[in-house]
CSV table of C-alpha atoms in Angstrom, one decimal:
chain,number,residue,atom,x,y,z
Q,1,UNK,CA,83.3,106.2,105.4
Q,2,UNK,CA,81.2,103.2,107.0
Q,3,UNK,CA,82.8,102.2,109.7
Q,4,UNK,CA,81.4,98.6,109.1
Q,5,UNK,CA,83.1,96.0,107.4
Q,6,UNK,CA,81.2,95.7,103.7
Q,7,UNK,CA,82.1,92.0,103.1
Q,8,UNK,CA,80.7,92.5,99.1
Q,9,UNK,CA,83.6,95.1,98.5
Q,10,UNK,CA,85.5,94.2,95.8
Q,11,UNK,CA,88.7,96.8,94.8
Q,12,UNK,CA,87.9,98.5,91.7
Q,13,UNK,CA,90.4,100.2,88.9
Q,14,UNK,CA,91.8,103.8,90.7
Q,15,UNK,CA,88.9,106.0,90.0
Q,16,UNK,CA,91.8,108.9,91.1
Q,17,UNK,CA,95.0,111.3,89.2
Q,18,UNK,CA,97.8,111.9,91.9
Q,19,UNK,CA,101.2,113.7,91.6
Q,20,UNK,CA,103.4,113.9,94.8
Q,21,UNK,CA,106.4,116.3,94.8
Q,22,UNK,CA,108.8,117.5,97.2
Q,23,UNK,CA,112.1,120.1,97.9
Q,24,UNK,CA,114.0,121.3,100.7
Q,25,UNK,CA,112.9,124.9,99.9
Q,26,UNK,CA,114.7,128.1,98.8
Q,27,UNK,CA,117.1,128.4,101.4
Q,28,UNK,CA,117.2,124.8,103.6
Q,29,UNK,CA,119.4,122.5,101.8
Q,30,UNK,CA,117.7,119.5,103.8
Q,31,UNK,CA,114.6,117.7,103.2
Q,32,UNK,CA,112.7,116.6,106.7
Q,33,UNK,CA,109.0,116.1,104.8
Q,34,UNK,CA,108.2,112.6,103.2
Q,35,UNK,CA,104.6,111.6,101.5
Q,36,UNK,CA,102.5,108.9,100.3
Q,37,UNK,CA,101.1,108.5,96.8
Q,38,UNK,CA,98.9,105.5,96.6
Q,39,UNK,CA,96.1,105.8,94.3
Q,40,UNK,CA,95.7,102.4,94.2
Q,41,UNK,CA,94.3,102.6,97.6
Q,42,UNK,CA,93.0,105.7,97.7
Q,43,UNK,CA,95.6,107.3,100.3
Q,44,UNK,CA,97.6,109.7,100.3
Q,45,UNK,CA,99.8,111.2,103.2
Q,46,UNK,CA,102.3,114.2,103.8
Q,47,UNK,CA,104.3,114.2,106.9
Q,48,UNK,CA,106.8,116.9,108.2
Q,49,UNK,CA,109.4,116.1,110.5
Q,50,UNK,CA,110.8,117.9,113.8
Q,51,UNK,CA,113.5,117.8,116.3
Q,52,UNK,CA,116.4,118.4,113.6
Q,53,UNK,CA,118.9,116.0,111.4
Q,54,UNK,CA,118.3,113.1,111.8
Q,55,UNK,CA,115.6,113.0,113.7
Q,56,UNK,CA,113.1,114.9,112.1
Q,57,UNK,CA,113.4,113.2,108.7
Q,58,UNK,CA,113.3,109.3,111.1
Q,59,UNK,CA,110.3,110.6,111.8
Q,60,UNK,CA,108.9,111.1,108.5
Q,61,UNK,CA,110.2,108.7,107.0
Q,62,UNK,CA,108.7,106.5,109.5
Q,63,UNK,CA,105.5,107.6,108.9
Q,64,UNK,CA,105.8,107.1,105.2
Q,65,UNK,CA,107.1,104.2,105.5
Q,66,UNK,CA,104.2,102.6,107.9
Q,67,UNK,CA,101.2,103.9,105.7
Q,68,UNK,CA,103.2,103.4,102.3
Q,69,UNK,CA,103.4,99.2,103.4
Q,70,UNK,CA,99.4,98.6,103.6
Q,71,UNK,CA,98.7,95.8,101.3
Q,72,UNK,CA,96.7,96.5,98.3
Q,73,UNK,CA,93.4,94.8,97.9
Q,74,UNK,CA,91.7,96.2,101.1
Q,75,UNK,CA,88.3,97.5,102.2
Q,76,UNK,CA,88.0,100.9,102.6
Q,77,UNK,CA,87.4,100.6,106.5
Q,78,UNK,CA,90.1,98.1,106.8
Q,79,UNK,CA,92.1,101.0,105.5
Q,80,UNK,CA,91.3,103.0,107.5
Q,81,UNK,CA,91.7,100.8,110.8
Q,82,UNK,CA,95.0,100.0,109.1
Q,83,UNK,CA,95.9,104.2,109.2
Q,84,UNK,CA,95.0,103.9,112.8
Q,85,UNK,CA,97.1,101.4,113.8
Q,86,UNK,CA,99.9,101.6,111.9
Q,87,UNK,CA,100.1,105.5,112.9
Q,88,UNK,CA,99.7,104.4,116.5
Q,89,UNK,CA,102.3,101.7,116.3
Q,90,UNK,CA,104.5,104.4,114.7
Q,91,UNK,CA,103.9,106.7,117.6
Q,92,UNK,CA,105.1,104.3,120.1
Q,93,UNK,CA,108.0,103.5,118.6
Q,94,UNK,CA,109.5,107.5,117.9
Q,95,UNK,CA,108.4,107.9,121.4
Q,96,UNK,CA,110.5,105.0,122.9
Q,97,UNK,CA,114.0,106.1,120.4
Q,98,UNK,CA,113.4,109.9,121.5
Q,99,UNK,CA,113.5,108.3,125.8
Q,100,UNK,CA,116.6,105.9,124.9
Q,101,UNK,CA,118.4,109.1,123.0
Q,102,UNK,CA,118.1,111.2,126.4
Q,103,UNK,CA,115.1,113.8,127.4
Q,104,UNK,CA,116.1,116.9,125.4
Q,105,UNK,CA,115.7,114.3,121.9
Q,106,UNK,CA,112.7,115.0,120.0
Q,107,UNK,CA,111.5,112.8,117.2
Q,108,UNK,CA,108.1,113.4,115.5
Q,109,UNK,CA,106.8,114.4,112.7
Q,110,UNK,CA,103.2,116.2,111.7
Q,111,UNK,CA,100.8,113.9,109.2
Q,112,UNK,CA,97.9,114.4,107.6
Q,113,UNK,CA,96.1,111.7,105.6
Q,114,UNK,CA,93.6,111.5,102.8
Q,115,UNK,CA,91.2,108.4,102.5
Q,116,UNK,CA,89.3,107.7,99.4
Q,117,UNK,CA,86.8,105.3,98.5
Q,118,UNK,CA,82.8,104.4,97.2
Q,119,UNK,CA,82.2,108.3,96.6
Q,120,UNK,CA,83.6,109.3,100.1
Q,121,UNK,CA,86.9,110.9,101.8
Q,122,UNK,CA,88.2,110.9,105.4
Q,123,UNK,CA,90.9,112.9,106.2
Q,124,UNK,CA,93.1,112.1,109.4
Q,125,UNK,CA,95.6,114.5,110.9
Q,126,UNK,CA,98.1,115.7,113.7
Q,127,UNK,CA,100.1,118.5,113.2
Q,128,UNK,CA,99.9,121.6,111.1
Q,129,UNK,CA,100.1,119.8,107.6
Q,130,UNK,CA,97.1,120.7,105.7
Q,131,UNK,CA,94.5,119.1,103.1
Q,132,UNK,CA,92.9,121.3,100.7
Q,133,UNK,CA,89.6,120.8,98.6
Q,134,UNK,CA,88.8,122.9,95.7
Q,135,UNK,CA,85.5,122.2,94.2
Q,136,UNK,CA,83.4,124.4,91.7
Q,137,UNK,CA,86.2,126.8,91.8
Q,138,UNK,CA,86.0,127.0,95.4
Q,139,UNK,CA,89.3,126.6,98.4
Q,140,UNK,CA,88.1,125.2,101.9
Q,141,UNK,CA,90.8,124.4,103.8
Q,142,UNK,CA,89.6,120.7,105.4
Q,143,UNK,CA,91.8,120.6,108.3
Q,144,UNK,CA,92.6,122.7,111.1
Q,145,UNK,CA,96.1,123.0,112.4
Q,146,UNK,CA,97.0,122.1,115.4
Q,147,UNK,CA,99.0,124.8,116.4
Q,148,UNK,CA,99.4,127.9,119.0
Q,149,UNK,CA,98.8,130.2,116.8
Q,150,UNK,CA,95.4,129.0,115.4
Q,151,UNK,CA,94.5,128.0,119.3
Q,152,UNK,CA,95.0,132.0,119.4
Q,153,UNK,CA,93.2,132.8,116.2
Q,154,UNK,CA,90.2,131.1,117.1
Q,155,UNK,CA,90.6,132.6,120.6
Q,156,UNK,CA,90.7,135.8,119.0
Q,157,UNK,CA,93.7,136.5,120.9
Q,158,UNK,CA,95.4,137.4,117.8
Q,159,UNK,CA,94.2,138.4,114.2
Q,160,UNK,CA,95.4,136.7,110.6
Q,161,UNK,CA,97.6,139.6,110.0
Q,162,UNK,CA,99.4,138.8,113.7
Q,163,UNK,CA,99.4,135.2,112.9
Q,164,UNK,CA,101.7,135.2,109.6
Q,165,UNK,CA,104.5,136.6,111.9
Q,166,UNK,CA,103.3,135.8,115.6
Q,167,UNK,CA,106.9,134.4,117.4
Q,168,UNK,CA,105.2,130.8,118.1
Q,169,UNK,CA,103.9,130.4,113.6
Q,170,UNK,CA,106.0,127.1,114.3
Q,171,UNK,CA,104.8,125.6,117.2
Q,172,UNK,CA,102.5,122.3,117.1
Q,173,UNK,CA,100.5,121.0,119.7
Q,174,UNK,CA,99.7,117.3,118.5
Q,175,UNK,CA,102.4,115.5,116.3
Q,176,UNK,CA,103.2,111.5,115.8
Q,177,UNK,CA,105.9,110.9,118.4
Q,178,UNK,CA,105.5,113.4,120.7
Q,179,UNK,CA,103.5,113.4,124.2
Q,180,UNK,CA,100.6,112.3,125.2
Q,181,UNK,CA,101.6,108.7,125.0
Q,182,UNK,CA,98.7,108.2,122.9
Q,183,UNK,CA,98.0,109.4,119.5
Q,184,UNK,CA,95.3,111.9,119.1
Q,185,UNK,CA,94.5,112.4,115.5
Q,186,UNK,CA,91.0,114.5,114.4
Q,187,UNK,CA,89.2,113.2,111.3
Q,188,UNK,CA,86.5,114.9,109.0
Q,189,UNK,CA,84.7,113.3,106.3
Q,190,UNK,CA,82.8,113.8,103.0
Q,191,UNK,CA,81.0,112.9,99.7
Q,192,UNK,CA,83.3,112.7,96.9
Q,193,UNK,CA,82.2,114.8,93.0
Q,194,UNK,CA,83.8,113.8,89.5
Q,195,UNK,CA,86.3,116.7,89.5
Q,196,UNK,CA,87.2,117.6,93.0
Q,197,UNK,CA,91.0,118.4,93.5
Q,198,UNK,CA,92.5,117.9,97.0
Q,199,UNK,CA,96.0,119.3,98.1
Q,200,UNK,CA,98.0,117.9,100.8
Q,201,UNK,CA,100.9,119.9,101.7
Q,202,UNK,CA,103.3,120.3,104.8
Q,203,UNK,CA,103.2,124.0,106.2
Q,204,UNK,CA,106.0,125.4,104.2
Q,205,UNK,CA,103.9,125.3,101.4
Q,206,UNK,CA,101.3,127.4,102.3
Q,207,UNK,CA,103.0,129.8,104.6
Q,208,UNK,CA,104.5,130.9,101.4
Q,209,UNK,CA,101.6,130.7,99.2
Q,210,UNK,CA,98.1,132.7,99.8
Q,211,UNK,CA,94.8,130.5,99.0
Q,212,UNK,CA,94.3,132.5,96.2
Q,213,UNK,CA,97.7,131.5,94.8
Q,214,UNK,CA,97.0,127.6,95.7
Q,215,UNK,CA,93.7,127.9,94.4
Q,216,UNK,CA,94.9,128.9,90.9
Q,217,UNK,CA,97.7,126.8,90.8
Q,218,UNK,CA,95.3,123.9,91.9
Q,219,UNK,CA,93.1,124.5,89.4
Q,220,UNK,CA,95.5,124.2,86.4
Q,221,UNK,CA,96.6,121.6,84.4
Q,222,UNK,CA,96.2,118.2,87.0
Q,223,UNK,CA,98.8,116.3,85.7
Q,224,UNK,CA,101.3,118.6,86.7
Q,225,UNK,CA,99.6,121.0,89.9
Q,226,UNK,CA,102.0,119.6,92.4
Q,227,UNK,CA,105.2,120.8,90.4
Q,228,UNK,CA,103.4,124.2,89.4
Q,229,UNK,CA,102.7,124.2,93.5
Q,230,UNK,CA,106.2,123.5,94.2
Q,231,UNK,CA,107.8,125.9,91.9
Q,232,UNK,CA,105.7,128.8,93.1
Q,233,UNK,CA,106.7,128.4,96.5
Q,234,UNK,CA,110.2,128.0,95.4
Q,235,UNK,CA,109.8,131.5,93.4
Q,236,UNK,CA,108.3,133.0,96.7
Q,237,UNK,CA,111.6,131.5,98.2
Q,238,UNK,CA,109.9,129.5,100.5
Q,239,UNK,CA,111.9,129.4,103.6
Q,240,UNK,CA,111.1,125.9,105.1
Q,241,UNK,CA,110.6,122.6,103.3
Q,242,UNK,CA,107.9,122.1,100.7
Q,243,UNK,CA,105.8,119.3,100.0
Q,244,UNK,CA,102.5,119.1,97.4
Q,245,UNK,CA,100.6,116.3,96.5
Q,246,UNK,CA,97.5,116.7,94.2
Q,247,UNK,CA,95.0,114.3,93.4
Q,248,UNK,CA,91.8,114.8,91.0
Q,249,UNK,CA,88.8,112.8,91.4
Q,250,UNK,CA,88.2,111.2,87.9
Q,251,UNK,CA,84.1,111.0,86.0
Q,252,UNK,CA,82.9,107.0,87.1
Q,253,UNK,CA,83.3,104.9,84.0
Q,254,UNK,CA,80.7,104.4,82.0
């Protein structure tokens, strides 16, 4: 994405096919993940909560909430700066409820966001909520997690075997609401092709589906990968909360 204001955009029909599900899981009966499906835009957003009840699913919901209200009609770098700020504000403000609730009160939540616009995608993250891209049949996982146990993976502390069980699997190291006081999000960009499929899903998803398993469920029917996502990790009796959203990049019209 430019990162210049292109004055002779003008929004265009959604050029994109999304489907956003989610479900507490096979054995939590509470749901702390919320998402954003605006294809209108070209964003889309998972975020999974932490620090419990009601505090965990504030700061989801916060999240959704702030990147669910950007006006339609925008430029795809006023998006963008509109991501950034309204993620910051959103920081700032879980930060300054965790202080007033006392200093064992955790509010944040992971995120990870999808941009998409003019043949390109960014995609922003904190946290260990993942985006997927399958193209020509092929999985590449486009973000990293921000984690422990991929710090020690790619430290070769520990090997993938290690990791799927390793005593720290849930720990983050970035998140929206929690310290530094400010937001650190990473960002990787790309060309968009007529037929790409992108997953975003929060962790319980894919610690209870292989990338084999989400590449062939991704790879189905689009109109409805998210619910064949969500009902495979449900079968696999996914432990922790689950969230999928799917979008297919659509042929330009003619």
């Amino acid at each position: 994405m430019t990162e210049m204001v292109d004055e002779t955009w003008r929004p265009t029909r959604p050029a994109f096919q999304s489907r956003a599900v989610t479900h507490a899981g096979a054995v939590r009966t509470h749901n702390e993940d919320a998402f954003v499906d605006r294809p209108d835009l070209g964003l889309w957003a998972v975020a999974d909560g932490a620090g419990g009840h009601e505090s965990g699913e504030v700061a989801s919901a916060a999240v959704a909430e702030a990147l669910g209200g950007i006006p339609p009609g925008l430029a795809p770098v006023q998006v963008l700066q509109e991501v950034r700020t309204r993620l910051a504000a959103t920081h700032n403000s879980l930060m300054e409820q965790s202080a007033r609730r006392g200093p064992k009160v955790l509010m944040a939540t992971t995120v990870v966001v999808l941009l998409a616009q003019q043949g390109h995608f960014a995609c922003l993250w904190a946290g260990d909520s993942r985006v997927y891209l399958l193209r020509d049949g092929v999985l590449t996982q486009v973000s990293r997690d921000h984690s422990v146990v991929e710090d020690l993976l790619e430290a070769g502390a520990i090997t993938a075997e290690q990791a799927v069980r390793h005593p720290q699997a849930n720990i983050i190291t970035r998140a929206v609401g929690a310290a530094p006081e400010m937001l650190d999000l990473d960002k990787r960009s790309g060309s968009l092709k007529a037929g790409d499929r992108f997953l975003l899903c929060s962790d319980g998803l894919c610690k209870a589906l292989d990338d084999a398993r989400i590449a062939e469920l991704l790879a189905g029917n689009p109109e409805d990968g998210a619910d064949r996502l969500i009902a495979a990790a449900l079968l696999a009796r996914a432990t922790d909360n689950v969230t999928a959203v799917t979008v297919r990049v659509l042929p330009a019209a003619g």
